Structures are given as structure tokens and as C-alpha cells.
């Protein structure tokens, strides 16, 4: 399946997290066949200060609720993101009736 989404406002549990308030597109492709999940893509966010951050995500499994799960890593950016490092995991659950989804992410980000 082809995946394309746009985030209007990334809400982090910690309001001081550098990604809180970021916005931008995510895209990629995932194959789900015979119980295996393979694929990935990129997110290109602009943070609340105007800095750009690029994330690479990899789909790895589906959990019992049907959520797509996997990992992500920072791969580049501008401003405060130019030398940032980090990554984490994600779980993305889509409501089949409305098409809306909720991404739950964990993160460990080190800013320069």
C-alpha cells in the first residue's frame, strides 16, 4: 500500500520537546503479505521555529489491534536539526470507518 499523510501539528507529551508543533508530510510504501510487513518512507517536517527535519521510518509489524508498528530515525535537517541525532518507535492505528489515524511515537532526540 502507498502511504501519504500530512501532519498539521505534532503534539508531544512534553511541550518542550523540539518536535512539538512540527508539521509536514510523510510518505512511503508498505507491503503486508503472509503475515510479514516490509517497507518504509520519509517525513519532512518544519518545526515551530522554521527548522526542517527529515525522518526515515521503517514498518516492521502489525500488532493485535491492527496498528502498523516500526521504528524511525532522524536523517538530517536545517537549523537546530542539522546535527541532531535520534529515533524511536511508532504505532499507527487507522480507523477503517473514517480513515483517520493516530500515531503514537516514542523518541530519544539529542540536540547539539
Short mmCIF file of N, CA, C and O in Angstrom, two decimals:
data_model
loop_
_atom_site.label_atom_id
_atom_site.label_comp_id
_atom_site.label_asym_id
_atom_site.label_seq_id
_atom_site.Cartn_x
_atom_site.Cartn_y
_atom_site.Cartn_z
N UNK A 1 0.83 -1.17 0.00
CA UNK A 1 0.00 0.00 0.00
C UNK A 1 0.87 1.24 0.00
O UNK A 1 1.95 1.23 0.59
N UNK A 2 0.41 2.25 -0.68
CA UNK A 2 1.10 3.53 -0.68
C UNK A 2 0.57 4.34 0.50
O UNK A 2 -0.63 4.35 0.77
N UNK A 3 1.48 4.99 1.21
CA UNK A 3 1.10 5.77 2.38
C UNK A 3 1.46 7.22 2.15
O UNK A 3 2.59 7.54 1.75
N UNK A 4 0.50 8.08 2.39
CA UNK A 4 0.73 9.52 2.28
C UNK A 4 -0.13 10.21 3.32
O UNK A 4 -1.34 10.00 3.36
N UNK A 5 0.48 10.99 4.17
CA UNK A 5 -0.26 11.71 5.20
C UNK A 5 0.39 13.06 5.43
O UNK A 5 1.53 13.31 5.03
N UNK A 6 -0.36 13.93 6.08
CA UNK A 6 0.15 15.26 6.39
C UNK A 6 -0.20 15.57 7.82
O UNK A 6 -1.35 15.40 8.24
N UNK A 7 0.78 16.01 8.56
CA UNK A 7 0.59 16.37 9.96
C UNK A 7 0.49 17.89 10.07
O UNK A 7 1.37 18.60 9.61
N UNK A 8 -0.60 18.36 10.67
CA UNK A 8 -0.79 19.80 10.84
C UNK A 8 -0.14 20.30 12.12
O UNK A 8 0.21 21.47 12.21
N UNK A 9 -0.03 19.44 13.12
CA UNK A 9 0.55 19.84 14.40
C UNK A 9 0.94 18.59 15.17
O UNK A 9 0.07 17.91 15.71
N UNK A 10 2.23 18.30 15.24
CA UNK A 10 2.71 17.16 16.02
C UNK A 10 2.61 17.54 17.49
O UNK A 10 3.18 18.55 17.91
N UNK A 11 1.83 16.77 18.23
CA UNK A 11 1.66 17.05 19.66
C UNK A 11 2.47 16.04 20.46
O UNK A 11 2.20 14.85 20.42
N UNK A 12 3.45 16.55 21.18
CA UNK A 12 4.29 15.70 22.03
C UNK A 12 3.80 15.83 23.48
O UNK A 12 3.32 16.88 23.89
N UNK A 13 3.94 14.74 24.24
CA UNK A 13 3.55 14.76 25.64
C UNK A 13 4.32 15.84 26.40
O UNK A 13 3.77 16.54 27.25
N UNK A 14 5.59 16.00 26.08
CA UNK A 14 6.43 17.04 26.68
C UNK A 14 6.37 18.28 25.78
O UNK A 14 6.88 18.27 24.66
N UNK A 15 5.74 19.33 26.26
CA UNK A 15 5.57 20.55 25.46
C UNK A 15 6.90 21.17 25.06
O UNK A 15 6.96 21.94 24.10
N UNK A 16 8.00 20.85 25.76
CA UNK A 16 9.32 21.40 25.43
C UNK A 16 10.09 20.53 24.43
O UNK A 16 11.22 20.86 24.07
N UNK A 17 9.50 19.40 24.00
CA UNK A 17 10.17 18.53 23.04
C UNK A 17 10.39 19.32 21.75
O UNK A 17 9.50 20.04 21.29
N UNK A 18 11.58 19.22 21.12
CA UNK A 18 11.86 20.02 19.92
C UNK A 18 10.94 19.72 18.73
O UNK A 18 10.83 20.56 17.83
N UNK A 19 10.27 18.58 18.73
CA UNK A 19 9.34 18.28 17.62
C UNK A 19 7.92 18.75 17.90
O UNK A 19 7.07 18.69 17.01
N UNK A 20 7.64 19.21 19.12
CA UNK A 20 6.30 19.67 19.45
C UNK A 20 5.92 20.85 18.54
O UNK A 20 6.66 21.81 18.42
N UNK A 21 4.78 20.76 17.89
CA UNK A 21 4.33 21.81 16.99
C UNK A 21 4.80 21.68 15.56
O UNK A 21 4.45 22.49 14.71
N UNK A 22 5.60 20.66 15.26
CA UNK A 22 6.09 20.45 13.90
C UNK A 22 4.93 20.08 12.98
O UNK A 22 3.88 19.60 13.43
N UNK A 23 5.13 20.29 11.68
CA UNK A 23 4.09 19.97 10.69
C UNK A 23 4.76 19.57 9.38
O UNK A 23 5.89 19.98 9.10
N UNK A 24 4.07 18.76 8.58
CA UNK A 24 4.58 18.40 7.27
C UNK A 24 4.13 17.04 6.81
O UNK A 24 3.42 16.33 7.51
N UNK A 25 4.56 16.65 5.61
CA UNK A 25 4.12 15.39 5.01
C UNK A 25 4.97 14.18 5.40
O UNK A 25 6.16 14.31 5.72
N UNK A 26 4.34 13.02 5.37
CA UNK A 26 5.01 11.73 5.47
C UNK A 26 4.53 10.89 4.29
O UNK A 26 3.37 10.97 3.89
N UNK A 27 5.43 10.08 3.74
CA UNK A 27 5.06 9.27 2.59
C UNK A 27 5.92 8.01 2.55
O UNK A 27 6.98 7.95 3.16
N UNK A 28 5.45 7.00 1.83
CA UNK A 28 6.20 5.76 1.71
C UNK A 28 5.34 4.66 1.14
O UNK A 28 4.26 4.90 0.62
N UNK A 29 5.82 3.44 1.28
CA UNK A 29 5.10 2.26 0.80
C UNK A 29 5.36 1.09 1.74
O UNK A 29 6.46 0.95 2.27
N UNK A 30 4.34 0.28 1.93
CA UNK A 30 4.43 -0.88 2.82
C UNK A 30 3.77 -2.07 2.14
O UNK A 30 2.69 -1.94 1.56
N UNK A 31 4.44 -3.22 2.21
CA UNK A 31 3.85 -4.47 1.74
C UNK A 31 3.53 -5.34 2.95
O UNK A 31 4.37 -5.54 3.82
N UNK A 32 2.28 -5.82 2.98
CA UNK A 32 1.85 -6.73 4.04
C UNK A 32 1.41 -8.00 3.34
O UNK A 32 0.42 -8.00 2.59
N UNK A 33 2.18 -9.07 3.53
CA UNK A 33 1.89 -10.33 2.83
C UNK A 33 2.28 -11.51 3.71
O UNK A 33 3.37 -11.52 4.30
N UNK A 34 1.39 -12.47 3.79
CA UNK A 34 1.66 -13.72 4.53
C UNK A 34 2.16 -13.46 5.94
O UNK A 34 3.08 -14.10 6.43
N UNK A 35 1.55 -12.46 6.59
CA UNK A 35 1.90 -12.17 7.98
C UNK A 35 3.18 -11.37 8.17
O UNK A 35 3.59 -11.15 9.31
N UNK A 36 3.82 -10.96 7.10
CA UNK A 36 5.04 -10.15 7.23
C UNK A 36 4.77 -8.72 6.76
O UNK A 36 3.92 -8.48 5.92
N UNK A 37 5.54 -7.80 7.31
CA UNK A 37 5.42 -6.39 6.98
C UNK A 37 6.78 -5.90 6.55
O UNK A 37 7.79 -6.17 7.21
N UNK A 38 6.83 -5.20 5.42
CA UNK A 38 8.10 -4.67 4.93
C UNK A 38 7.83 -3.35 4.22
O UNK A 38 6.89 -3.24 3.44
N UNK A 39 8.65 -2.36 4.51
CA UNK A 39 8.51 -1.09 3.83
C UNK A 39 8.99 0.06 4.68
O UNK A 39 9.51 -0.12 5.77
N UNK A 40 8.80 1.26 4.16
CA UNK A 40 9.23 2.43 4.88
C UNK A 40 9.03 3.68 4.06
O UNK A 40 8.46 3.65 2.97
N UNK A 41 9.53 4.79 4.60
CA UNK A 41 9.37 6.06 3.92
C UNK A 41 10.03 7.18 4.68
O UNK A 41 10.91 6.95 5.52
N UNK A 42 9.58 8.39 4.42
CA UNK A 42 10.18 9.59 5.00
C UNK A 42 9.10 10.56 5.47
O UNK A 42 7.99 10.57 4.95
N UNK A 43 9.46 11.37 6.44
CA UNK A 43 8.66 12.51 6.88
C UNK A 43 9.55 13.74 6.75
O UNK A 43 10.74 13.67 7.07
N UNK A 44 8.99 14.82 6.26
CA UNK A 44 9.73 16.07 6.12
C UNK A 44 8.96 17.15 6.89
O UNK A 44 7.99 17.72 6.37
N UNK A 45 9.37 17.38 8.13
CA UNK A 45 8.66 18.30 9.00
C UNK A 45 9.35 19.66 9.06
O UNK A 45 10.56 19.76 8.92
N UNK A 46 8.55 20.68 9.31
CA UNK A 46 9.04 22.00 9.66
C UNK A 46 8.64 22.23 11.11
O UNK A 46 7.46 22.10 11.46
N UNK A 47 9.64 22.55 11.97
CA UNK A 47 9.31 22.75 13.38
C UNK A 47 8.74 24.14 13.61
O UNK A 47 8.66 24.96 12.69
N UNK A 48 8.33 24.41 14.84
CA UNK A 48 7.67 25.68 15.14
C UNK A 48 8.59 26.89 14.98
O UNK A 48 8.10 28.01 14.83
N UNK A 49 9.92 26.67 14.94
CA UNK A 49 10.87 27.76 14.73
C UNK A 49 11.27 27.91 13.26
O UNK A 49 12.08 28.76 12.92
N UNK A 50 10.72 27.05 12.38
CA UNK A 50 11.03 27.12 10.95
C UNK A 50 12.14 26.19 10.50
O UNK A 50 12.47 26.15 9.32
N UNK A 51 12.74 25.43 11.42
CA UNK A 51 13.78 24.47 11.05
C UNK A 51 13.17 23.25 10.37
O UNK A 51 12.03 22.88 10.62
N UNK A 52 13.93 22.65 9.47
CA UNK A 52 13.49 21.45 8.75
C UNK A 52 14.13 20.22 9.37
O UNK A 52 15.31 20.22 9.72
N UNK A 53 13.35 19.16 9.49
CA UNK A 53 13.84 17.88 9.99
C UNK A 53 13.30 16.76 9.12
O UNK A 53 12.12 16.75 8.77
N UNK A 54 14.18 15.83 8.74
CA UNK A 54 13.79 14.70 7.92
C UNK A 54 13.92 13.42 8.76
O UNK A 54 14.95 13.20 9.40
N UNK A 55 12.87 12.62 8.74
CA UNK A 55 12.84 11.34 9.46
C UNK A 55 12.68 10.22 8.46
O UNK A 55 11.91 10.34 7.50
N UNK A 56 13.36 9.12 8.68
CA UNK A 56 13.15 7.90 7.91
C UNK A 56 12.43 6.92 8.81
O UNK A 56 12.83 6.73 9.97
N UNK A 57 11.35 6.32 8.33
CA UNK A 57 10.62 5.34 9.12
C UNK A 57 10.63 3.98 8.42
O UNK A 57 10.68 3.90 7.20
N UNK A 58 10.61 2.93 9.22
CA UNK A 58 10.59 1.55 8.72
C UNK A 58 9.44 0.80 9.37
O UNK A 58 9.34 0.76 10.60
N UNK A 59 8.56 0.25 8.55
CA UNK A 59 7.46 -0.57 9.05
C UNK A 59 7.99 -1.98 9.32
O UNK A 59 8.74 -2.53 8.52
N UNK A 60 7.61 -2.55 10.46
CA UNK A 60 8.18 -3.83 10.87
C UNK A 60 7.16 -4.91 11.21
O UNK A 60 7.45 -6.08 11.11
N UNK A 61 5.94 -4.50 11.63
CA UNK A 61 4.95 -5.50 12.05
C UNK A 61 3.58 -4.85 12.15
O UNK A 61 3.44 -3.64 11.99
N UNK A 62 2.59 -5.69 12.44
CA UNK A 62 1.27 -5.22 12.82
C UNK A 62 0.96 -5.83 14.17
O UNK A 62 1.19 -7.03 14.37
N UNK A 63 0.45 -5.01 15.10
CA UNK A 63 0.14 -5.56 16.42
C UNK A 63 -1.28 -6.15 16.41
O UNK A 63 -2.00 -6.04 15.41
N UNK A 64 -1.71 -6.79 17.49
CA UNK A 64 -3.02 -7.45 17.52
C UNK A 64 -4.20 -6.52 17.24
O UNK A 64 -5.24 -6.96 16.75
N UNK A 65 -4.05 -5.20 17.50
CA UNK A 65 -5.14 -4.26 17.24
C UNK A 65 -5.21 -3.86 15.77
O UNK A 65 -6.14 -3.18 15.35
N UNK A 66 -4.20 -4.25 14.97
CA UNK A 66 -4.15 -3.88 13.57
C UNK A 66 -3.27 -2.66 13.30
O UNK A 66 -3.18 -2.19 12.17
N UNK A 67 -2.62 -2.14 14.35
CA UNK A 67 -1.75 -0.98 14.18
C UNK A 67 -0.46 -1.38 13.49
O UNK A 67 0.13 -2.42 13.79
N UNK A 68 -0.03 -0.56 12.56
CA UNK A 68 1.28 -0.72 11.91
C UNK A 68 2.34 -0.23 12.88
O UNK A 68 2.21 0.87 13.44
N UNK A 69 3.36 -1.03 13.14
CA UNK A 69 4.40 -0.65 14.09
C UNK A 69 5.77 -0.68 13.42
O UNK A 69 5.96 -1.37 12.42
N UNK A 70 6.69 0.09 13.99
CA UNK A 70 8.04 0.12 13.43
C UNK A 70 8.94 1.09 14.15
O UNK A 70 8.69 1.47 15.30
N UNK A 71 9.98 1.53 13.45
CA UNK A 71 10.96 2.42 14.05
C UNK A 71 11.22 3.60 13.12
O UNK A 71 10.87 3.57 11.94
N UNK A 72 11.83 4.65 13.67
CA UNK A 72 12.17 5.83 12.88
C UNK A 72 13.50 6.39 13.37
O UNK A 72 13.90 6.18 14.50
N UNK A 73 14.18 7.13 12.46
CA UNK A 73 15.46 7.76 12.78
C UNK A 73 15.53 9.13 12.13
O UNK A 73 15.05 9.31 11.01
N UNK A 74 16.18 10.07 12.81
CA UNK A 74 16.48 11.36 12.20
C UNK A 74 17.55 11.15 11.14
O UNK A 74 18.53 10.45 11.38
N UNK A 75 17.37 11.76 9.98
CA UNK A 75 18.38 11.60 8.92
C UNK A 75 18.96 12.91 8.44
O UNK A 75 19.89 12.91 7.64
N UNK A 76 18.45 14.04 8.93
CA UNK A 76 19.03 15.32 8.52
C UNK A 76 18.11 16.47 8.85
O UNK A 76 17.03 16.29 9.40
N UNK A 77 18.57 17.67 8.50
CA UNK A 77 17.74 18.83 8.73
C UNK A 77 18.53 20.12 8.64
O UNK A 77 19.70 20.13 8.25
N UNK A 78 17.86 21.20 9.00
CA UNK A 78 18.47 22.53 8.99
C UNK A 78 18.32 23.14 10.38
O UNK A 78 17.56 22.65 11.21
N UNK A 79 19.01 24.24 10.60
CA UNK A 79 18.91 24.91 11.90
C UNK A 79 19.31 23.98 13.03
O UNK A 79 20.33 23.29 12.93
N UNK A 80 18.51 23.94 14.07
CA UNK A 80 18.84 23.11 15.23
C UNK A 80 18.87 21.61 14.90
O UNK A 80 19.41 20.82 15.65
N UNK A 81 18.32 21.23 13.76
CA UNK A 81 18.28 19.83 13.36
C UNK A 81 19.51 19.38 12.57
O UNK A 81 19.68 18.19 12.30
N UNK A 82 20.36 20.30 12.17
CA UNK A 82 21.50 19.97 11.30
C UNK A 82 22.40 18.89 11.91
O UNK A 82 22.88 18.02 11.20
N UNK A 83 22.61 18.94 13.21
CA UNK A 83 23.48 17.95 13.87
C UNK A 83 22.74 17.14 14.92
O UNK A 83 23.36 16.49 15.77
N UNK A 84 21.42 17.17 14.88
CA UNK A 84 20.62 16.41 15.84
C UNK A 84 20.71 14.92 15.53
O UNK A 84 20.93 14.51 14.40
N UNK A 85 20.52 14.12 16.57
CA UNK A 85 20.51 12.66 16.42
C UNK A 85 19.32 12.11 17.19
O UNK A 85 18.88 12.70 18.17
N UNK A 86 18.81 10.98 16.73
CA UNK A 86 17.75 10.36 17.49
C UNK A 86 16.88 9.44 16.68
O UNK A 86 17.09 9.23 15.48
N UNK A 87 15.90 8.91 17.36
CA UNK A 87 14.97 7.98 16.75
C UNK A 87 14.05 7.41 17.80
O UNK A 87 14.02 7.86 18.94
N UNK A 88 13.31 6.40 17.41
CA UNK A 88 12.39 5.78 18.33
C UNK A 88 11.51 4.77 17.63
O UNK A 88 11.87 4.22 16.59
N UNK A 89 10.34 4.56 18.20
CA UNK A 89 9.39 3.60 17.63
C UNK A 89 8.06 4.30 17.37
O UNK A 89 7.82 5.40 17.86
N UNK A 90 7.20 3.65 16.59
CA UNK A 90 5.88 4.20 16.33
C UNK A 90 4.85 3.09 16.24
O UNK A 90 5.17 1.93 15.97
N UNK A 91 3.61 3.48 16.46
CA UNK A 91 2.46 2.62 16.27
C UNK A 91 1.40 3.49 15.61
O UNK A 91 1.04 4.55 16.15
N UNK A 92 0.91 3.09 14.45
CA UNK A 92 -0.05 3.88 13.69
C UNK A 92 -1.32 3.06 13.49
O UNK A 92 -1.31 2.07 12.77
N UNK A 93 -2.40 3.50 14.13
CA UNK A 93 -3.66 2.78 14.05
C UNK A 93 -4.67 3.60 13.27
O UNK A 93 -4.94 4.75 13.59
N UNK A 94 -5.23 3.00 12.21
CA UNK A 94 -6.20 3.68 11.35
C UNK A 94 -7.61 3.18 11.66
O UNK A 94 -7.83 1.98 11.79
N UNK A 95 -8.55 4.12 11.76
CA UNK A 95 -9.97 3.79 11.91
C UNK A 95 -10.51 3.51 10.52
O UNK A 95 -10.59 4.42 9.69
N UNK A 96 -10.89 2.25 10.20
CA UNK A 96 -11.32 1.92 8.85
C UNK A 96 -12.60 2.65 8.41
O UNK A 96 -12.83 2.83 7.23
N UNK A 97 -13.42 3.09 9.36
CA UNK A 97 -14.67 3.76 9.01
C UNK A 97 -14.44 5.22 8.60
O UNK A 97 -15.11 5.73 7.71
N UNK A 98 -13.50 5.90 9.26
CA UNK A 98 -13.28 7.32 8.99
C UNK A 98 -12.01 7.61 8.21
O UNK A 98 -11.86 8.68 7.65
N UNK A 99 -11.08 6.65 8.23
CA UNK A 99 -9.79 6.86 7.56
C UNK A 99 -8.83 7.69 8.39
O UNK A 99 -7.70 7.92 7.97
N UNK A 100 -9.24 8.15 9.56
CA UNK A 100 -8.33 8.90 10.42
C UNK A 100 -7.41 7.94 11.16
O UNK A 100 -7.74 6.77 11.37
N UNK A 101 -6.25 8.44 11.54
CA UNK A 101 -5.31 7.58 12.24
C UNK A 101 -4.66 8.34 13.39
O UNK A 101 -4.63 9.56 13.41
N UNK A 102 -4.16 7.55 14.33
CA UNK A 102 -3.42 8.09 15.46
C UNK A 102 -2.05 7.44 15.47
O UNK A 102 -1.95 6.21 15.46
N UNK A 103 -1.03 8.26 15.45
CA UNK A 103 0.34 7.78 15.57
C UNK A 103 0.79 8.00 17.00
O UNK A 103 0.70 9.11 17.51
N UNK A 104 1.28 6.94 17.63
CA UNK A 104 1.87 7.05 18.95
C UNK A 104 3.35 6.78 18.78
O UNK A 104 3.72 5.72 18.24
N UNK A 105 4.19 7.73 19.18
CA UNK A 105 5.62 7.56 18.97
C UNK A 105 6.38 7.68 20.28
O UNK A 105 5.95 8.34 21.22
N UNK A 106 7.50 6.99 20.33
CA UNK A 106 8.47 7.20 21.40
C UNK A 106 9.67 7.84 20.73
O UNK A 106 9.91 7.65 19.53
N UNK A 107 10.40 8.62 21.49
CA UNK A 107 11.55 9.28 20.87
C UNK A 107 12.67 9.51 21.87
O UNK A 107 12.44 9.66 23.06
N UNK A 108 13.85 9.51 21.34
CA UNK A 108 15.05 9.92 22.05
C UNK A 108 15.80 10.81 21.08
O UNK A 108 16.32 10.33 20.07
N UNK A 109 15.80 12.10 21.34
CA UNK A 109 16.42 13.07 20.44
C UNK A 109 17.49 13.84 21.20
O UNK A 109 17.23 14.34 22.30
N UNK A 110 18.67 13.91 20.61
CA UNK A 110 19.77 14.69 21.18
C UNK A 110 20.04 15.87 20.28
O UNK A 110 20.36 15.70 19.11
N UNK A 111 19.85 17.06 20.84
CA UNK A 111 20.07 18.29 20.09
C UNK A 111 21.52 18.76 20.34
O UNK A 111 22.04 18.55 21.42
N UNK A 112 22.13 19.42 19.35
CA UNK A 112 23.51 19.90 19.54
C UNK A 112 23.60 20.98 20.59
O UNK A 112 22.69 21.63 20.93
#
